Amino acid sequence: MEDHIHIDRQDTESGGRYVANVSNQEAEMSYSRASPRLIIIDHTSVPDALRGQGVGQALALHAVEDARAGGWKIIPLCPFMRAQSLRHEEWADVVQQR
């Protein structure tokens, strides 16, 4: 299903969030900007009705693709994002493990 999930990025001066609206349910991954070249993903929230459909994975992948395109790195403070980044060694170019 994750190929069909539309994700928007909403930026603020200090951070932002990635938002997916699926079946009138909102999932999000929020981040704070530590510097112009570093974001900290601090929270992922997927409603129970959307769990197991690849929504969280799609949010994580979108963040990684944005980091690659924008030339910044990600610190995965959020437990979900950290677990995803450990499963995806191919993300090591943009995800900094502590």
mmCIF file of N, CA and C in Angstrom:
data_model
loop_
_atom_site.group_PDB
_atom_site.id
_atom_site.type_symbol
_atom_site.label_atom_id
_atom_site.label_comp_id
_atom_site.label_asym_id
_atom_site.label_seq_id
_atom_site.Cartn_x
_atom_site.Cartn_y
_atom_site.Cartn_z
ATOM 1 N N MET A 1 0.806 -1.193 0.000
ATOM 2 C CA MET A 1 0.000 0.000 0.000
ATOM 3 C C MET A 1 0.855 1.266 0.000
ATOM 4 N N GLU A 2 2.079 1.210 0.536
ATOM 5 C CA GLU A 2 2.847 2.432 0.720
ATOM 6 C C GLU A 2 3.141 3.178 -0.573
ATOM 7 N N ASP A 3 3.066 2.525 -1.728
ATOM 8 C CA ASP A 3 3.263 3.221 -2.999
ATOM 9 C C ASP A 3 2.143 4.209 -3.296
ATOM 10 N N HIS A 4 0.990 4.023 -2.684
ATOM 11 C CA HIS A 4 -0.184 4.845 -2.962
ATOM 12 C C HIS A 4 -0.448 5.875 -1.873
ATOM 13 N N ILE A 5 0.460 6.043 -0.955
ATOM 14 C CA ILE A 5 0.267 6.972 0.153
ATOM 15 C C ILE A 5 0.848 8.326 -0.219
ATOM 16 N N HIS A 6 0.014 9.356 -0.160
ATOM 17 C CA HIS A 6 0.478 10.716 -0.440
ATOM 18 C C HIS A 6 0.924 11.353 0.876
ATOM 19 N N ILE A 7 2.127 11.916 0.862
ATOM 20 C CA ILE A 7 2.693 12.516 2.072
ATOM 21 C C ILE A 7 3.024 13.976 1.800
ATOM 22 N N ASP A 8 2.618 14.835 2.709
ATOM 23 C CA ASP A 8 2.947 16.257 2.642
ATOM 24 C C ASP A 8 3.958 16.585 3.726
ATOM 25 N N ARG A 9 4.848 17.518 3.420
ATOM 26 C CA ARG A 9 5.779 18.026 4.431
ATOM 27 C C ARG A 9 5.320 19.422 4.823
ATOM 28 N N GLN A 10 5.181 19.631 6.125
ATOM 29 C CA GLN A 10 4.787 20.932 6.654
ATOM 30 C C GLN A 10 5.945 21.456 7.483
ATOM 31 N N ASP A 11 6.598 22.518 6.991
ATOM 32 C CA ASP A 11 7.769 23.071 7.655
ATOM 33 C C ASP A 11 7.415 24.270 8.524
ATOM 34 N N THR A 12 8.112 24.388 9.629
ATOM 35 C CA THR A 12 8.070 25.593 10.449
ATOM 36 C C THR A 12 9.517 26.056 10.592
ATOM 37 N N GLU A 13 9.733 27.152 11.252
ATOM 38 C CA GLU A 13 11.091 27.659 11.419
ATOM 39 C C GLU A 13 11.961 26.695 12.222
ATOM 40 N N SER A 14 11.358 26.025 13.199
ATOM 41 C CA SER A 14 12.140 25.159 14.092
ATOM 42 C C SER A 14 12.025 23.673 13.769
ATOM 43 N N GLY A 15 11.193 23.304 12.813
ATOM 44 C CA GLY A 15 11.027 21.888 12.497
ATOM 45 C C GLY A 15 9.878 21.677 11.542
ATOM 46 N N GLY A 16 9.063 20.666 11.838
ATOM 47 C CA GLY A 16 7.922 20.390 10.985
ATOM 48 C C GLY A 16 7.441 18.971 11.161
ATOM 49 N N ARG A 17 6.701 18.524 10.143
ATOM 50 C CA ARG A 17 6.187 17.163 10.196
ATOM 51 C C ARG A 17 5.853 16.681 8.794
ATOM 52 N N TYR A 18 5.875 15.369 8.654
ATOM 53 C CA TYR A 18 5.389 14.696 7.457
ATOM 54 C C TYR A 18 4.015 14.163 7.813
ATOM 55 N N VAL A 19 3.049 14.363 6.918
ATOM 56 C CA VAL A 19 1.672 13.973 7.190
ATOM 57 C C VAL A 19 1.145 13.111 6.054
ATOM 58 N N ALA A 20 0.516 11.994 6.423
ATOM 59 C CA ALA A 20 -0.168 11.129 5.459
ATOM 60 C C ALA A 20 -1.630 11.042 5.874
ATOM 61 N N ASN A 21 -2.515 11.339 4.960
ATOM 62 C CA ASN A 21 -3.948 11.176 5.209
ATOM 63 C C ASN A 21 -4.428 9.977 4.412
ATOM 64 N N VAL A 22 -4.872 8.951 5.135
ATOM 65 C CA VAL A 22 -5.325 7.710 4.511
ATOM 66 C C VAL A 22 -6.668 7.347 5.122
ATOM 67 N N SER A 23 -7.669 7.168 4.296
ATOM 68 C CA SER A 23 -9.005 6.774 4.754
ATOM 69 C C SER A 23 -9.508 7.688 5.874
ATOM 70 N N ASN A 24 -9.333 8.982 5.684
ATOM 71 C CA ASN A 24 -9.761 9.993 6.667
ATOM 72 C C ASN A 24 -9.068 9.860 8.018
ATOM 73 N N GLN A 25 -7.906 9.233 8.036
ATOM 74 C CA GLN A 25 -7.085 9.108 9.235
ATOM 75 C C GLN A 25 -5.757 9.809 8.952
ATOM 76 N N GLU A 26 -5.218 10.493 9.963
ATOM 77 C CA GLU A 26 -3.955 11.208 9.788
ATOM 78 C C GLU A 26 -2.832 10.529 10.554
ATOM 79 N N ALA A 27 -1.747 10.237 9.838
ATOM 80 C CA ALA A 27 -0.519 9.722 10.458
ATOM 81 C C ALA A 27 0.539 10.798 10.285
ATOM 82 N N GLU A 28 1.452 10.887 11.252
ATOM 83 C CA GLU A 28 2.475 11.915 11.141
ATOM 84 C C GLU A 28 3.804 11.461 11.693
ATOM 85 N N MET A 29 4.854 12.119 11.204
ATOM 86 C CA MET A 29 6.211 11.959 11.717
ATOM 87 C C MET A 29 6.730 13.375 11.908
ATOM 88 N N SER A 30 7.025 13.740 13.154
ATOM 89 C CA SER A 30 7.458 15.112 13.423
ATOM 90 C C SER A 30 8.973 15.173 13.608
ATOM 91 N N TYR A 31 9.498 16.362 13.348
ATOM 92 C CA TYR A 31 10.943 16.562 13.469
ATOM 93 C C TYR A 31 11.239 17.981 13.917
ATOM 94 N N SER A 32 12.420 18.129 14.488
ATOM 95 C CA SER A 32 12.921 19.461 14.815
ATOM 96 C C SER A 32 14.214 19.662 14.034
ATOM 97 N N ARG A 33 14.488 20.892 13.708
ATOM 98 C CA ARG A 33 15.689 21.205 12.929
ATOM 99 C C ARG A 33 16.785 21.631 13.897
ATOM 100 N N ALA A 34 17.834 20.807 13.979
ATOM 101 C CA ALA A 34 18.952 21.093 14.868
ATOM 102 C C ALA A 34 19.918 22.095 14.231
ATOM 103 N N SER A 35 19.993 22.076 12.904
ATOM 104 C CA SER A 35 20.836 22.998 12.138
ATOM 105 C C SER A 35 20.316 22.964 10.702
ATOM 106 N N PRO A 36 20.844 23.811 9.835
ATOM 107 C CA PRO A 36 20.386 23.767 8.440
ATOM 108 C C PRO A 36 20.613 22.412 7.753
ATOM 109 N N ARG A 37 21.543 21.627 8.283
ATOM 110 C CA ARG A 37 21.872 20.344 7.656
ATOM 111 C C ARG A 37 21.592 19.134 8.541
ATOM 112 N N LEU A 38 20.750 19.314 9.579
ATOM 113 C CA LEU A 38 20.477 18.211 10.497
ATOM 114 C C LEU A 38 19.075 18.322 11.070
ATOM 115 N N ILE A 39 18.280 17.241 10.921
ATOM 116 C CA ILE A 39 16.973 17.190 11.567
ATOM 117 C C ILE A 39 16.957 16.026 12.557
ATOM 118 N N ILE A 40 16.121 16.177 13.573
ATOM 119 C CA ILE A 40 15.927 15.135 14.577
ATOM 120 C C ILE A 40 14.482 14.676 14.463
ATOM 121 N N ILE A 41 14.275 13.432 14.047
ATOM 122 C CA ILE A 41 12.919 12.889 14.001
ATOM 123 C C ILE A 41 12.596 12.418 15.408
ATOM 124 N N ASP A 42 11.571 13.055 16.005
ATOM 125 C CA ASP A 42 11.309 12.818 17.417
ATOM 126 C C ASP A 42 10.015 12.077 17.713
ATOM 127 N N HIS A 43 9.138 11.925 16.729
ATOM 128 C CA HIS A 43 7.863 11.264 17.027
ATOM 129 C C HIS A 43 7.214 10.750 15.749
ATOM 130 N N THR A 44 6.637 9.564 15.829
ATOM 131 C CA THR A 44 5.820 9.018 14.748
ATOM 132 C C THR A 44 4.520 8.548 15.351
ATOM 133 N N SER A 45 3.414 8.915 14.715
ATOM 134 C CA SER A 45 2.096 8.531 15.201
ATOM 135 C C SER A 45 1.273 7.991 14.041
ATOM 136 N N VAL A 46 0.850 6.736 14.163
ATOM 137 C CA VAL A 46 0.003 6.107 13.159
ATOM 138 C C VAL A 46 -1.231 5.582 13.877
ATOM 139 N N PRO A 47 -2.429 6.018 13.475
ATOM 140 C CA PRO A 47 -3.646 5.526 14.128
ATOM 141 C C PRO A 47 -3.762 4.003 14.030
ATOM 142 N N ASP A 48 -4.379 3.400 15.034
ATOM 143 C CA ASP A 48 -4.545 1.945 15.048
ATOM 144 C C ASP A 48 -5.164 1.423 13.756
ATOM 145 N N ALA A 49 -6.114 2.164 13.200
ATOM 146 C CA ALA A 49 -6.807 1.718 11.985
ATOM 147 C C ALA A 49 -5.877 1.602 10.786
ATOM 148 N N LEU A 50 -4.726 2.279 10.835
ATOM 149 C CA LEU A 50 -3.794 2.259 9.708
ATOM 150 C C LEU A 50 -2.575 1.372 9.941
ATOM 151 N N ARG A 51 -2.462 0.813 11.129
ATOM 152 C CA ARG A 51 -1.280 -0.004 11.425
ATOM 153 C C ARG A 51 -1.225 -1.237 10.522
ATOM 154 N N GLY A 52 -0.009 -1.604 10.160
ATOM 155 C CA GLY A 52 0.195 -2.776 9.314
ATOM 156 C C GLY A 52 -0.025 -2.521 7.835
ATOM 157 N N GLN A 53 -0.234 -1.267 7.449
ATOM 158 C CA GLN A 53 -0.484 -0.937 6.046
ATOM 159 C C GLN A 53 0.697 -0.221 5.396
ATOM 160 N N GLY A 54 1.806 -0.100 6.100
ATOM 161 C CA GLY A 54 2.995 0.523 5.530
ATOM 162 C C GLY A 54 3.020 2.035 5.622
ATOM 163 N N VAL A 55 2.106 2.617 6.399
ATOM 164 C CA VAL A 55 2.035 4.074 6.485
ATOM 165 C C VAL A 55 3.263 4.637 7.210
ATOM 166 N N GLY A 56 3.622 4.068 8.341
ATOM 167 C CA GLY A 56 4.808 4.529 9.064
ATOM 168 C C GLY A 56 6.064 4.360 8.232
ATOM 169 N N GLN A 57 6.167 3.232 7.553
ATOM 170 C CA GLN A 57 7.313 2.974 6.665
ATOM 171 C C GLN A 57 7.377 4.019 5.554
ATOM 172 N N ALA A 58 6.220 4.377 5.001
ATOM 173 C CA ALA A 58 6.180 5.382 3.934
ATOM 174 C C ALA A 58 6.633 6.741 4.454
ATOM 175 N N LEU A 59 6.226 7.096 5.673
ATOM 176 C CA LEU A 59 6.671 8.356 6.273
ATOM 177 C C LEU A 59 8.190 8.363 6.445
ATOM 178 N N ALA A 60 8.725 7.255 6.955
ATOM 179 C CA ALA A 60 10.172 7.152 7.172
ATOM 180 C C ALA A 60 10.938 7.262 5.853
ATOM 181 N N LEU A 61 10.476 6.554 4.846
ATOM 182 C CA LEU A 61 11.144 6.588 3.548
ATOM 183 C C LEU A 61 11.089 7.993 2.947
ATOM 184 N N HIS A 62 9.965 8.667 3.098
ATOM 185 C CA HIS A 62 9.822 10.030 2.586
ATOM 186 C C HIS A 62 10.842 10.960 3.258
ATOM 187 N N ALA A 63 11.009 10.819 4.565
ATOM 188 C CA ALA A 63 11.995 11.628 5.283
ATOM 189 C C ALA A 63 13.405 11.361 4.768
ATOM 190 N N VAL A 64 13.738 10.105 4.524
ATOM 191 C CA VAL A 64 15.057 9.740 4.008
ATOM 192 C C VAL A 64 15.269 10.326 2.611
ATOM 193 N N GLU A 65 14.252 10.208 1.761
ATOM 194 C CA GLU A 65 14.371 10.752 0.409
ATOM 195 C C GLU A 65 14.515 12.273 0.430
ATOM 196 N N ASP A 66 13.774 12.940 1.322
ATOM 197 C CA ASP A 66 13.913 14.395 1.466
ATOM 198 C C ASP A 66 15.312 14.774 1.933
ATOM 199 N N ALA A 67 15.849 14.007 2.880
ATOM 200 C CA ALA A 67 17.195 14.290 3.386
ATOM 201 C C ALA A 67 18.224 14.157 2.268
ATOM 202 N N ARG A 68 18.091 13.120 1.460
ATOM 203 C CA ARG A 68 19.015 12.942 0.335
ATOM 204 C C ARG A 68 18.905 14.101 -0.644
ATOM 205 N N ALA A 69 17.687 14.466 -0.988
ATOM 206 C CA ALA A 69 17.465 15.549 -1.956
ATOM 207 C C ALA A 69 17.911 16.900 -1.403
ATOM 208 N N GLY A 70 17.733 17.107 -0.093
ATOM 209 C CA GLY A 70 18.049 18.391 0.507
ATOM 210 C C GLY A 70 19.459 18.509 1.050
ATOM 211 N N GLY A 71 20.179 17.392 1.076
ATOM 212 C CA GLY A 71 21.556 17.410 1.547
ATOM 213 C C GLY A 71 21.695 17.522 3.050
ATOM 214 N N TRP A 72 20.741 16.960 3.809
ATOM 215 C CA TRP A 72 20.866 16.992 5.260
ATOM 216 C C TRP A 72 20.873 15.592 5.837
ATOM 217 N N LYS A 73 21.150 15.505 7.120
ATOM 218 C CA LYS A 73 21.209 14.233 7.848
ATOM 219 C C LYS A 73 20.045 14.153 8.833
ATOM 220 N N ILE A 74 19.760 12.916 9.269
ATOM 221 C CA ILE A 74 18.673 12.637 10.207
ATOM 222 C C ILE A 74 19.242 11.961 11.445
ATOM 223 N N ILE A 75 18.836 12.442 12.612
ATOM 224 C CA ILE A 75 19.071 11.721 13.865
ATOM 225 C C ILE A 75 17.733 11.092 14.241
ATOM 226 N N PRO A 76 17.658 9.762 14.316
ATOM 227 C CA PRO A 76 16.391 9.086 14.601
ATOM 228 C C PRO A 76 16.138 8.928 16.100
ATOM 229 N N LEU A 77 15.694 9.991 16.751
ATOM 230 C CA LEU A 77 15.393 9.932 18.181
ATOM 231 C C LEU A 77 14.130 9.100 18.447
ATOM 232 N N CYS A 78 13.165 9.183 17.569
ATOM 233 C CA CYS A 78 11.914 8.431 17.679
ATOM 234 C C CYS A 78 12.214 6.921 17.609
ATOM 235 N N PRO A 79 11.666 6.130 18.532
ATOM 236 C CA PRO A 79 11.936 4.682 18.515
ATOM 237 C C PRO A 79 11.537 4.000 17.204
ATOM 238 N N PHE A 80 10.432 4.412 16.603
ATOM 239 C CA PHE A 80 10.017 3.805 15.335
ATOM 240 C C PHE A 80 11.040 4.098 14.242
ATOM 241 N N MET A 81 11.422 5.364 14.105
ATOM 242 C CA MET A 81 12.386 5.729 13.057
ATOM 243 C C MET A 81 13.730 5.070 13.306
ATOM 244 N N ARG A 82 14.122 4.982 14.561
ATOM 245 C CA ARG A 82 15.386 4.309 14.874
ATOM 246 C C ARG A 82 15.330 2.839 14.452
ATOM 247 N N ALA A 83 14.235 2.161 14.773
ATOM 248 C CA ALA A 83 14.091 0.746 14.391
ATOM 249 C C ALA A 83 14.104 0.595 12.873
ATOM 250 N N GLN A 84 13.417 1.483 12.161
ATOM 251 C CA GLN A 84 13.403 1.424 10.696
ATOM 252 C C GLN A 84 14.804 1.642 10.129
ATOM 253 N N SER A 85 15.520 2.604 10.685
ATOM 254 C CA SER A 85 16.849 2.906 10.157
ATOM 255 C C SER A 85 17.822 1.753 10.391
ATOM 256 N N LEU A 86 17.636 1.016 11.475
ATOM 257 C CA LEU A 86 18.495 -0.148 11.731
ATOM 258 C C LEU A 86 18.176 -1.290 10.765
ATOM 259 N N ARG A 87 16.938 -1.368 10.286
ATOM 260 C CA ARG A 87 16.533 -2.393 9.323
ATOM 261 C C ARG A 87 16.964 -2.047 7.897
ATOM 262 N N HIS A 88 17.223 -0.772 7.653
ATOM 263 C CA HIS A 88 17.530 -0.321 6.296
ATOM 264 C C HIS A 88 18.945 0.259 6.245
ATOM 265 N N GLU A 89 19.913 -0.627 6.068
ATOM 266 C CA GLU A 89 21.311 -0.196 6.007
ATOM 267 C C GLU A 89 21.543 0.782 4.860
ATOM 268 N N GLU A 90 20.714 0.711 3.822
ATOM 269 C CA GLU A 90 20.871 1.601 2.672
ATOM 270 C C GLU A 90 20.540 3.051 3.002
ATOM 271 N N TRP A 91 20.016 3.308 4.188
ATOM 272 C CA TRP A 91 19.733 4.669 4.636
ATOM 273 C C TRP A 91 20.921 5.286 5.376
ATOM 274 N N ALA A 92 21.990 4.531 5.555
ATOM 275 C CA ALA A 92 23.126 4.982 6.375
ATOM 276 C C ALA A 92 23.779 6.261 5.848
ATOM 277 N N ASP A 93 23.554 6.579 4.567
ATOM 278 C CA ASP A 93 24.151 7.790 4.021
ATOM 279 C C ASP A 93 23.520 9.058 4.609
ATOM 280 N N VAL A 94 22.284 8.955 5.117
ATOM 281 C CA VAL A 94 21.626 10.130 5.675
ATOM 282 C C VAL A 94 21.205 9.981 7.144
ATOM 283 N N VAL A 95 21.186 8.745 7.658
ATOM 284 C CA VAL A 95 20.757 8.541 9.049
ATOM 285 C C VAL A 95 21.979 8.361 9.938
ATOM 286 N N GLN A 96 22.066 9.190 10.959
ATOM 287 C CA GLN A 96 23.170 9.114 11.919
ATOM 288 C C GLN A 96 22.723 8.314 13.142
ATOM 289 N N GLN A 97 23.360 7.188 13.368
ATOM 290 C CA GLN A 97 23.068 6.402 14.581
ATOM 291 C C GLN A 97 23.950 6.945 15.689
ATOM 292 N N ARG A 98 23.425 6.965 16.884
ATOM 293 C CA ARG A 98 24.201 7.492 18.019
ATOM 294 C C ARG A 98 25.006 6.393 18.661
#
